[in-house]
Amino acid sequence: MIRQAHEFDVVVVGAGPAGIGIGCVLKGLGLQNFVVFDKHEVGASFQRWPREMRLITPSFPSNAYGFPDLNAITADTSPGYTLETEHPTGRQYARYLRRVVKEFNVPVQTGVDVTEIRSITDGFEITTLAGTRTAKYVIWAAGEFQYPKINPFPGAEYCQHTATVPSWRDVAGDEFLIIGGYESGIDAATALCRLGKTVTVLDRRSISSTVTSDPSVALSPFTQARLRQADRTGRLSVLENFKVIQVQRDGEEFLVIGRQRQKKQTVLRTKTPPLLATGFDGSLSLVESHFARDEAGVLQLSPDDESTITPGLFLCGPMVRHGAIIMCFIYKYRQRFAVVANAIGQRMGLDLSPLEVYRKKQMFLDDLSCCLDECAC
């Protein structure tokens, strides 16, 4: 049977770390008729990071000793080696991803905007602005960082989301209020403090009292160290357990109205637009109807990261969760690439022996029972 140019065995949506990583595994299995689609360019989200932002996990060329670089997406590459830096910027990491695409000849098609997927008798129909494609299997790896949450409360239109800042050197003003105190909020705060700015971070949680060694929940060691350094400047303040209710404009000033714990309503004034570090909605919203959630809203996946209601649709990347296990960093979700490839390979009758190298290199995590262990000290 002659295949048409728009008929594939597997379509991967997204050409970031997850999409390129799973593409390399599929390539290693000998799969020929697959494609990776992206509506922008390879590593587009990383390209848009503020110039000062860096990966919080360190890159180090330790592959020869059986410990892959934490930011590597294959078992035998290292951003630390390729980029010669320990904490790559977004632009540097995008360069690493492009290098991987070239080195492993991953079939990437950019400028292809996937707008819908529809389950059909023998697979899926994928609607794109360039036309309709079909595939037996779809791997959704489009990531979370394309759609900033810009309307978390009334008056948010007066604010600027940190994801839209090209460089902190370009932002005018001397005093800033940052709404949100997780990684992106503290990254922005520490960058501004280094530029001599005065910063107040407002976070609805208690940053300092979160007790866990999982950086998916608490600040990473890299960020904690920068936070302490910024605190020593005397220009950084953090208001914990502060819930922002709304933002208003008052002439040349902006009023951030909120409440800290059970105290009275508080009004903070700033001459610069408040900065939103309120996270992202994620691309999963585009295919939400193909995935199930439990009563608490937690995404439901099979042990192979497959949709429980749409067979043949798999999830890769920072959206993957299993109960309390959050796979939101590269070194976590890359361990599931081989799991997904193994499930597809079995159904297609492929030789699965190439996946053993992933198991040897600690990148084939099919037993999640170890993932909730805490550090002893």
Tab-separated table of C-alpha atoms in Angstrom:
chain	number	residue	atom	x	y	z
A	1	MET	CA	0.000	0.000	0.000
A	2	ILE	CA	1.392	3.437	-0.954
A	3	ARG	CA	1.181	5.949	1.879
A	4	GLN	CA	0.143	9.506	1.142
A	5	ALA	CA	2.336	12.388	2.323
A	6	HIS	CA	-0.274	13.323	4.916
A	7	GLU	CA	-0.650	9.806	6.415
A	8	PHE	CA	1.593	8.926	9.366
A	9	ASP	CA	2.006	6.165	11.890
A	10	VAL	CA	2.695	8.711	14.628
A	11	VAL	CA	2.219	12.467	14.830
A	12	VAL	CA	3.993	14.307	17.657
A	13	VAL	CA	2.587	17.753	18.423
A	14	GLY	CA	5.207	20.157	19.787
A	15	ALA	CA	8.912	20.621	19.019
A	16	GLY	CA	10.166	21.455	22.490
A	17	PRO	CA	12.178	19.147	24.784
A	18	ALA	CA	9.302	16.644	25.068
A	19	GLY	CA	8.486	16.491	21.366
A	20	ILE	CA	12.100	16.329	20.195
A	21	GLY	CA	12.990	13.866	22.963
A	22	ILE	CA	10.227	11.398	22.121
A	23	GLY	CA	11.062	11.924	18.432
A	24	CYS	CA	14.611	10.722	19.084
A	25	VAL	CA	13.302	7.595	20.827
A	26	LEU	CA	10.929	6.807	17.959
A	27	LYS	CA	13.790	7.315	15.522
A	28	GLY	CA	15.921	4.899	17.574
A	29	LEU	CA	13.159	2.275	17.304
A	30	GLY	CA	13.461	2.452	13.542
A	31	LEU	CA	10.124	4.159	13.015
A	32	GLN	CA	10.234	5.967	9.676
A	33	ASN	CA	6.737	7.262	9.044
A	34	PHE	CA	6.314	9.840	11.790
A	35	VAL	CA	6.518	13.614	12.085
A	36	VAL	CA	6.899	16.312	14.739
A	37	PHE	CA	4.685	19.361	14.184
A	38	ASP	CA	5.176	22.798	15.726
A	39	LYS	CA	3.360	26.000	14.906
A	40	HIS	CA	6.440	28.094	15.600
A	41	GLU	CA	10.063	26.905	15.632
A	42	VAL	CA	12.063	24.315	17.544
A	43	GLY	CA	12.253	25.402	21.194
A	44	ALA	CA	10.054	28.450	20.582
A	45	SER	CA	9.034	28.832	24.242
A	46	PHE	CA	12.674	28.897	25.327
A	47	GLN	CA	13.454	31.483	22.662
A	48	ARG	CA	10.931	33.824	24.297
A	49	TRP	CA	12.327	33.601	27.831
A	50	PRO	CA	13.672	36.860	29.295
A	51	ARG	CA	17.342	37.023	28.392
A	52	GLU	CA	18.356	36.774	32.045
A	53	MET	CA	16.330	33.610	32.769
A	54	ARG	CA	18.215	30.331	33.040
A	55	LEU	CA	17.306	26.681	33.548
A	56	ILE	CA	17.126	25.989	37.261
A	57	THR	CA	18.498	22.453	36.889
A	58	PRO	CA	22.268	22.246	36.306
A	59	SER	CA	23.793	20.850	33.130
A	60	PHE	CA	26.931	18.783	33.474
A	61	PRO	CA	28.564	16.287	31.052
A	62	SER	CA	28.345	13.229	33.292
A	63	ASN	CA	27.030	10.799	30.652
A	64	ALA	CA	30.237	8.755	30.614
A	65	TYR	CA	29.575	7.784	34.243
A	66	GLY	CA	25.990	6.684	33.739
A	67	PHE	CA	24.321	9.882	34.915
A	68	PRO	CA	22.810	11.823	31.995
A	69	ASP	CA	22.924	15.603	32.105
A	70	LEU	CA	19.740	16.676	33.947
A	71	ASN	CA	18.677	18.831	31.015
A	72	ALA	CA	19.478	16.303	28.278
A	73	ILE	CA	16.596	14.886	26.252
A	74	THR	CA	18.531	11.865	24.960
A	75	ALA	CA	20.753	9.350	26.723
A	76	ASP	CA	23.904	10.406	24.888
A	77	THR	CA	23.782	14.212	24.621
A	78	SER	CA	24.599	16.942	27.134
A	79	PRO	CA	23.613	20.612	27.010
A	80	GLY	CA	26.438	21.238	29.479
A	81	TYR	CA	28.934	19.886	26.950
A	82	THR	CA	27.315	21.391	23.854
A	83	LEU	CA	26.698	24.849	25.329
A	84	GLU	CA	29.654	24.960	27.764
A	85	THR	CA	27.496	26.395	30.517
A	86	GLU	CA	25.892	24.950	33.649
A	87	HIS	CA	22.580	26.820	33.697
A	88	PRO	CA	21.681	27.552	30.050
A	89	THR	CA	19.580	30.535	29.025
A	90	GLY	CA	16.443	29.910	27.009
A	91	ARG	CA	18.137	30.866	23.762
A	92	GLN	CA	21.063	28.583	24.507
A	93	TYR	CA	18.779	25.666	25.290
A	94	ALA	CA	16.826	26.210	22.065
A	95	ARG	CA	20.168	25.986	20.251
A	96	TYR	CA	20.816	22.625	21.936
A	97	LEU	CA	17.389	21.372	20.798
A	98	ARG	CA	18.101	22.401	17.217
A	99	ARG	CA	21.438	20.595	17.423
A	100	VAL	CA	19.676	17.405	18.563
A	101	VAL	CA	17.179	17.646	15.688
A	102	LYS	CA	20.048	17.880	13.211
A	103	GLU	CA	22.204	15.195	14.855
A	104	PHE	CA	19.403	12.595	15.013
A	105	ASN	CA	17.621	13.707	11.853
A	106	VAL	CA	14.285	14.105	13.631
A	107	PRO	CA	11.526	14.815	11.062
A	108	VAL	CA	10.308	18.204	12.269
A	109	GLN	CA	7.862	20.393	10.358
A	110	THR	CA	7.595	23.936	11.729
A	111	GLY	CA	4.915	26.461	10.919
A	112	VAL	CA	2.219	23.773	11.231
A	113	ASP	CA	-0.496	24.917	13.638
A	114	VAL	CA	-2.540	21.988	14.952
A	115	THR	CA	-6.005	23.255	15.821
A	116	GLU	CA	-7.892	20.020	16.512
A	117	ILE	CA	-7.534	16.264	16.695
A	118	ARG	CA	-10.439	13.912	16.084
A	119	SER	CA	-10.611	10.222	16.830
A	120	ILE	CA	-11.536	8.135	13.770
A	121	THR	CA	-11.890	4.387	13.119
A	122	ASP	CA	-8.220	3.548	12.656
A	123	GLY	CA	-6.508	6.431	14.412
A	124	PHE	CA	-6.788	10.200	14.326
A	125	GLU	CA	-7.554	13.036	12.012
A	126	ILE	CA	-5.364	16.039	12.783
A	127	THR	CA	-6.620	19.403	11.609
A	128	THR	CA	-3.946	21.993	10.869
A	129	LEU	CA	-3.979	25.360	9.147
A	130	ALA	CA	-1.972	23.640	6.384
A	131	GLY	CA	-4.589	20.930	5.864
A	132	THR	CA	-5.715	17.649	7.393
A	133	ARG	CA	-3.326	14.864	8.376
A	134	THR	CA	-4.008	11.352	9.689
A	135	ALA	CA	-2.105	9.159	12.142
A	136	LYS	CA	-2.518	5.869	13.970
A	137	TYR	CA	-1.161	7.451	17.152
A	138	VAL	CA	-0.808	11.006	18.426
A	139	ILE	CA	1.642	12.149	21.096
A	140	TRP	CA	0.666	15.503	22.584
A	141	ALA	CA	3.904	17.228	23.603
A	142	ALA	CA	2.945	20.850	23.026
A	143	GLY	CA	4.000	21.976	26.500
A	144	GLU	CA	2.629	24.503	28.965
A	145	PHE	CA	4.340	27.783	28.270
A	146	GLN	CA	2.574	29.083	25.164
A	147	TYR	CA	-0.396	30.637	26.947
A	148	PRO	CA	0.392	32.923	29.931
A	149	LYS	CA	-2.398	33.376	32.495
A	150	ILE	CA	-3.131	37.038	31.939
A	151	ASN	CA	-6.570	37.311	33.599
A	152	PRO	CA	-6.231	35.755	37.078
A	153	PHE	CA	-8.226	38.561	38.788
A	154	PRO	CA	-10.075	41.804	37.920
A	155	GLY	CA	-7.771	44.549	36.717
A	156	ALA	CA	-5.077	42.167	35.476
A	157	GLU	CA	-5.071	44.105	32.205
A	158	TYR	CA	-3.071	46.790	34.015
A	159	CYS	CA	-0.290	44.271	34.659
A	160	GLN	CA	2.439	42.742	32.513
A	161	HIS	CA	3.079	38.993	32.525
A	162	THR	CA	6.733	38.101	33.108
A	163	ALA	CA	6.639	35.787	30.077
A	164	THR	CA	6.232	38.822	27.791
A	165	VAL	CA	9.419	40.572	28.977
A	166	PRO	CA	12.314	40.236	26.472
A	167	SER	CA	14.889	41.453	29.012
A	168	TRP	CA	14.651	42.931	32.481
A	169	ARG	CA	17.046	45.654	31.387
A	170	ASP	CA	14.311	46.946	29.070
A	171	VAL	CA	11.682	47.424	31.807
A	172	ALA	CA	11.379	51.012	32.965
A	173	GLY	CA	10.989	51.897	36.643
A	174	ASP	CA	12.791	51.562	39.959
A	175	GLU	CA	10.183	49.881	42.183
A	176	PHE	CA	8.206	46.765	41.264
A	177	LEU	CA	5.419	44.591	42.634
A	178	ILE	CA	5.512	40.976	41.462
A	179	ILE	CA	2.381	38.869	41.893
A	180	GLY	CA	3.427	35.235	42.289
A	181	GLY	CA	6.383	33.822	44.189
A	182	TYR	CA	7.225	30.513	42.553
A	183	GLU	CA	10.142	30.064	40.128
A	184	SER	CA	9.299	32.687	37.498
A	185	GLY	CA	8.333	35.284	40.109
A	186	ILE	CA	11.525	34.863	42.116
A	187	ASP	CA	13.571	34.721	38.917
A	188	ALA	CA	12.146	38.115	37.929
A	189	ALA	CA	12.668	39.521	41.434
A	190	THR	CA	16.301	38.479	41.676
A	191	ALA	CA	17.058	39.751	38.155
A	192	LEU	CA	15.570	43.154	39.001
A	193	CYS	CA	17.447	43.316	42.312
A	194	ARG	CA	20.706	42.706	40.451
A	195	LEU	CA	19.840	45.760	38.347
A	196	GLY	CA	19.476	47.869	41.477
A	197	LYS	CA	15.654	47.869	41.546
A	198	THR	CA	13.467	47.603	44.655
A	199	VAL	CA	11.087	44.642	44.522
A	200	THR	CA	8.154	43.338	46.553
A	201	VAL	CA	6.907	39.806	45.831
A	202	LEU	CA	3.318	38.902	46.710
A	203	ASP	CA	2.572	35.203	47.025
A	204	ARG	CA	-0.607	33.498	48.159
A	205	ARG	CA	1.432	30.646	49.668
A	206	SER	CA	4.142	30.560	52.316
A	207	ILE	CA	7.366	30.383	50.322
A	208	SER	CA	9.669	29.901	53.290
A	209	SER	CA	7.707	27.169	55.082
A	210	THR	CA	7.243	24.675	52.228
A	211	VAL	CA	9.021	21.540	53.455
A	212	THR	CA	9.845	19.163	50.602
A	213	SER	CA	12.840	18.256	48.475
A	214	ASP	CA	10.729	18.217	45.299
A	215	PRO	CA	11.408	21.368	43.236
A	216	SER	CA	8.086	20.808	41.489
A	217	VAL	CA	6.502	22.087	44.697
A	218	ALA	CA	9.182	24.132	46.485
A	219	LEU	CA	11.778	26.540	45.109
A	220	SER	CA	14.824	24.870	43.577
A	221	PRO	CA	18.228	25.182	45.318
A	222	PHE	CA	19.421	27.395	42.436
A	223	THR	CA	16.547	29.802	43.057
A	224	GLN	CA	16.845	29.662	46.848
A	225	ALA	CA	20.481	30.715	46.581
A	226	ARG	CA	19.574	33.664	44.333
A	227	LEU	CA	16.747	34.596	46.692
A	228	ARG	CA	19.136	34.781	49.652
A	229	GLN	CA	21.542	36.887	47.607
A	230	ALA	CA	18.769	39.308	46.643
A	231	ASP	CA	17.570	39.479	50.232
A	232	ARG	CA	21.013	40.618	51.351
A	233	THR	CA	20.750	43.687	49.106
A	234	GLY	CA	17.958	45.068	51.294
A	235	ARG	CA	15.928	45.800	48.155
A	236	LEU	CA	13.715	42.694	48.271
A	237	SER	CA	10.553	42.170	50.317
A	238	VAL	CA	8.286	39.128	50.283
A	239	LEU	CA	4.686	39.202	51.504
A	240	GLU	CA	3.593	35.620	52.032
A	241	ASN	CA	0.008	34.348	52.247
A	242	PHE	CA	-1.076	37.445	50.348
A	243	LYS	CA	-4.029	36.941	48.006
A	244	VAL	CA	-4.455	39.625	45.348
A	245	ILE	CA	-8.129	40.495	44.876
A	246	GLN	CA	-7.853	43.080	42.135
A	247	VAL	CA	-5.707	45.779	40.540
A	248	GLN	CA	-6.936	49.303	39.865
A	249	ARG	CA	-5.547	52.338	38.067
A	250	ASP	CA	-5.416	55.594	40.060
A	251	GLY	CA	-4.006	58.342	37.879
A	252	GLU	CA	-0.305	57.632	37.428
A	253	GLU	CA	-0.331	54.843	40.025
A	254	PHE	CA	-1.526	51.255	40.171
A	255	LEU	CA	-3.320	49.932	43.249
A	256	VAL	CA	-2.851	46.256	44.132
A	257	ILE	CA	-5.652	45.301	46.501
A	258	GLY	CA	-5.402	42.111	48.528
A	259	ARG	CA	-5.577	40.419	51.873
A	260	GLN	CA	-2.869	38.713	53.935
A	261	ARG	CA	-4.245	35.759	55.903
A	262	GLN	CA	-7.303	36.984	57.839
A	263	LYS	CA	-6.120	40.574	58.128
A	264	LYS	CA	-7.918	43.599	56.787
A	265	GLN	CA	-7.812	44.433	53.124
A	266	THR	CA	-4.476	45.943	52.104
A	267	VAL	CA	-3.756	48.401	49.292
A	268	LEU	CA	-0.259	48.586	47.803
A	269	ARG	CA	0.696	51.410	45.448
A	270	THR	CA	3.211	51.320	42.623
A	271	LYS	CA	4.120	53.656	39.777
A	272	THR	CA	5.055	50.788	37.467
A	273	PRO	CA	2.612	48.191	36.087
A	274	PRO	CA	2.546	45.186	38.455
A	275	LEU	CA	4.222	42.066	37.093
A	276	LEU	CA	2.263	38.829	36.805
A	277	ALA	CA	4.108	35.606	37.598
A	278	THR	CA	0.857	33.678	37.654
A	279	GLY	CA	1.828	30.749	35.469
A	280	PHE	CA	0.396	29.363	32.246
A	281	ASP	CA	-2.786	27.673	31.055
A	282	GLY	CA	-0.945	25.158	28.904
A	283	SER	CA	-1.729	23.723	25.490
A	284	LEU	CA	-3.630	20.749	26.898
A	285	SER	CA	-6.724	22.952	26.844
A	286	LEU	CA	-6.789	22.458	23.049
A	287	VAL	CA	-7.430	18.717	23.457
A	288	GLU	CA	-9.030	18.734	26.892
A	289	SER	CA	-12.081	16.763	25.732
A	290	HIS	CA	-9.859	13.780	24.878
A	291	PHE	CA	-8.620	13.382	28.464
A	292	ALA	CA	-10.455	12.511	31.666
A	293	ARG	CA	-10.057	14.156	35.059
A	294	ASP	CA	-11.133	12.939	38.475
A	295	GLU	CA	-13.468	14.815	40.828
A	296	ALA	CA	-10.553	16.951	42.041
A	297	GLY	CA	-9.660	17.911	38.485
A	298	VAL	CA	-6.520	15.758	38.357
A	299	LEU	CA	-5.624	14.505	34.890
A	300	GLN	CA	-6.132	10.769	34.438
A	301	LEU	CA	-3.522	8.811	32.464
A	302	SER	CA	-2.847	5.123	31.945
A	303	PRO	CA	0.445	3.600	33.198
A	304	ASP	CA	1.770	4.308	29.676
A	305	ASP	CA	0.747	8.010	29.786
A	306	GLU	CA	-2.133	7.311	27.416
A	307	SER	CA	-5.525	8.966	27.627
A	308	THR	CA	-7.959	6.783	29.543
A	309	ILE	CA	-10.845	7.767	27.246
A	310	THR	CA	-9.119	8.210	23.863
A	311	PRO	CA	-6.970	5.155	23.028
A	312	GLY	CA	-3.895	5.967	20.973
A	313	LEU	CA	-3.495	9.505	22.317
A	314	PHE	CA	-0.444	9.868	24.563
A	315	LEU	CA	0.856	12.751	26.664
A	316	CYS	CA	4.515	13.780	26.976
A	317	GLY	CA	6.037	16.689	28.841
A	318	PRO	CA	5.476	18.837	31.922
A	319	MET	CA	1.728	18.155	32.053
A	320	VAL	CA	2.245	14.478	32.965
A	321	ARG	CA	1.150	13.625	36.501
A	322	HIS	CA	0.451	10.396	38.325
A	323	GLY	CA	-1.273	11.047	41.626
A	324	ALA	CA	1.111	13.159	43.739
A	325	ILE	CA	3.965	12.641	41.252
A	326	ILE	CA	4.541	15.774	39.168
A	327	MET	CA	6.750	15.314	36.094
A	328	CYS	CA	7.089	19.020	35.263
A	329	PHE	CA	10.870	19.273	34.803
A	330	ILE	CA	12.903	17.938	31.891
A	331	TYR	CA	14.830	15.401	33.965
A	332	LYS	CA	11.492	14.010	35.175
A	333	TYR	CA	9.344	13.791	32.076
A	334	ARG	CA	12.183	12.574	29.839
A	335	GLN	CA	12.074	9.348	31.884
A	336	ARG	CA	8.667	8.645	30.367
A	337	PHE	CA	9.693	8.938	26.688
A	338	ALA	CA	10.703	5.271	26.543
A	339	VAL	CA	7.489	4.269	28.342
A	340	VAL	CA	5.361	5.881	25.629
A	341	ALA	CA	7.575	4.581	22.819
A	342	ASN	CA	7.458	1.076	24.308
A	343	ALA	CA	3.630	1.094	24.313
A	344	ILE	CA	3.439	2.261	20.688
A	345	GLY	CA	6.263	-0.026	19.592
A	346	GLN	CA	4.559	-3.083	21.075
A	347	ARG	CA	1.338	-2.357	19.196
A	348	MET	CA	3.211	-1.803	15.940
A	349	GLY	CA	5.336	-4.946	16.341
A	350	LEU	CA	8.649	-3.050	16.420
A	351	ASP	CA	11.932	-4.372	17.814
A	352	LEU	CA	12.025	-2.861	21.327
A	353	SER	CA	15.627	-3.767	22.170
A	354	PRO	CA	16.918	-0.216	21.391
A	355	LEU	CA	14.982	0.971	24.455
A	356	GLU	CA	17.293	-0.947	26.797
A	357	VAL	CA	19.893	1.799	26.580
A	358	TYR	CA	17.322	4.155	28.105
A	359	ARG	CA	16.791	1.773	31.003
A	360	LYS	CA	20.547	1.525	31.597
A	361	LYS	CA	20.871	5.314	31.524
A	362	GLN	CA	18.019	5.835	34.028
A	363	MET	CA	15.658	7.185	31.376
A	364	PHE	CA	13.006	4.442	31.352
A	365	LEU	CA	10.965	5.004	34.486
A	366	ASP	CA	8.090	2.531	34.369
A	367	ASP	CA	8.010	1.972	38.141
A	368	LEU	CA	6.849	5.144	39.879
A	369	SER	CA	6.941	3.711	43.407
A	370	CYS	CA	10.311	5.355	44.095
A	371	CYS	CA	9.290	8.859	43.075
A	372	LEU	CA	7.969	10.126	46.411
A	373	ASP	CA	11.108	9.390	48.428
A	374	GLU	CA	12.345	12.411	50.379
A	375	CYS	CA	15.956	13.330	51.064
A	376	ALA	CA	17.211	12.221	54.493
A	377	CYS	CA	18.987	15.532	55.063
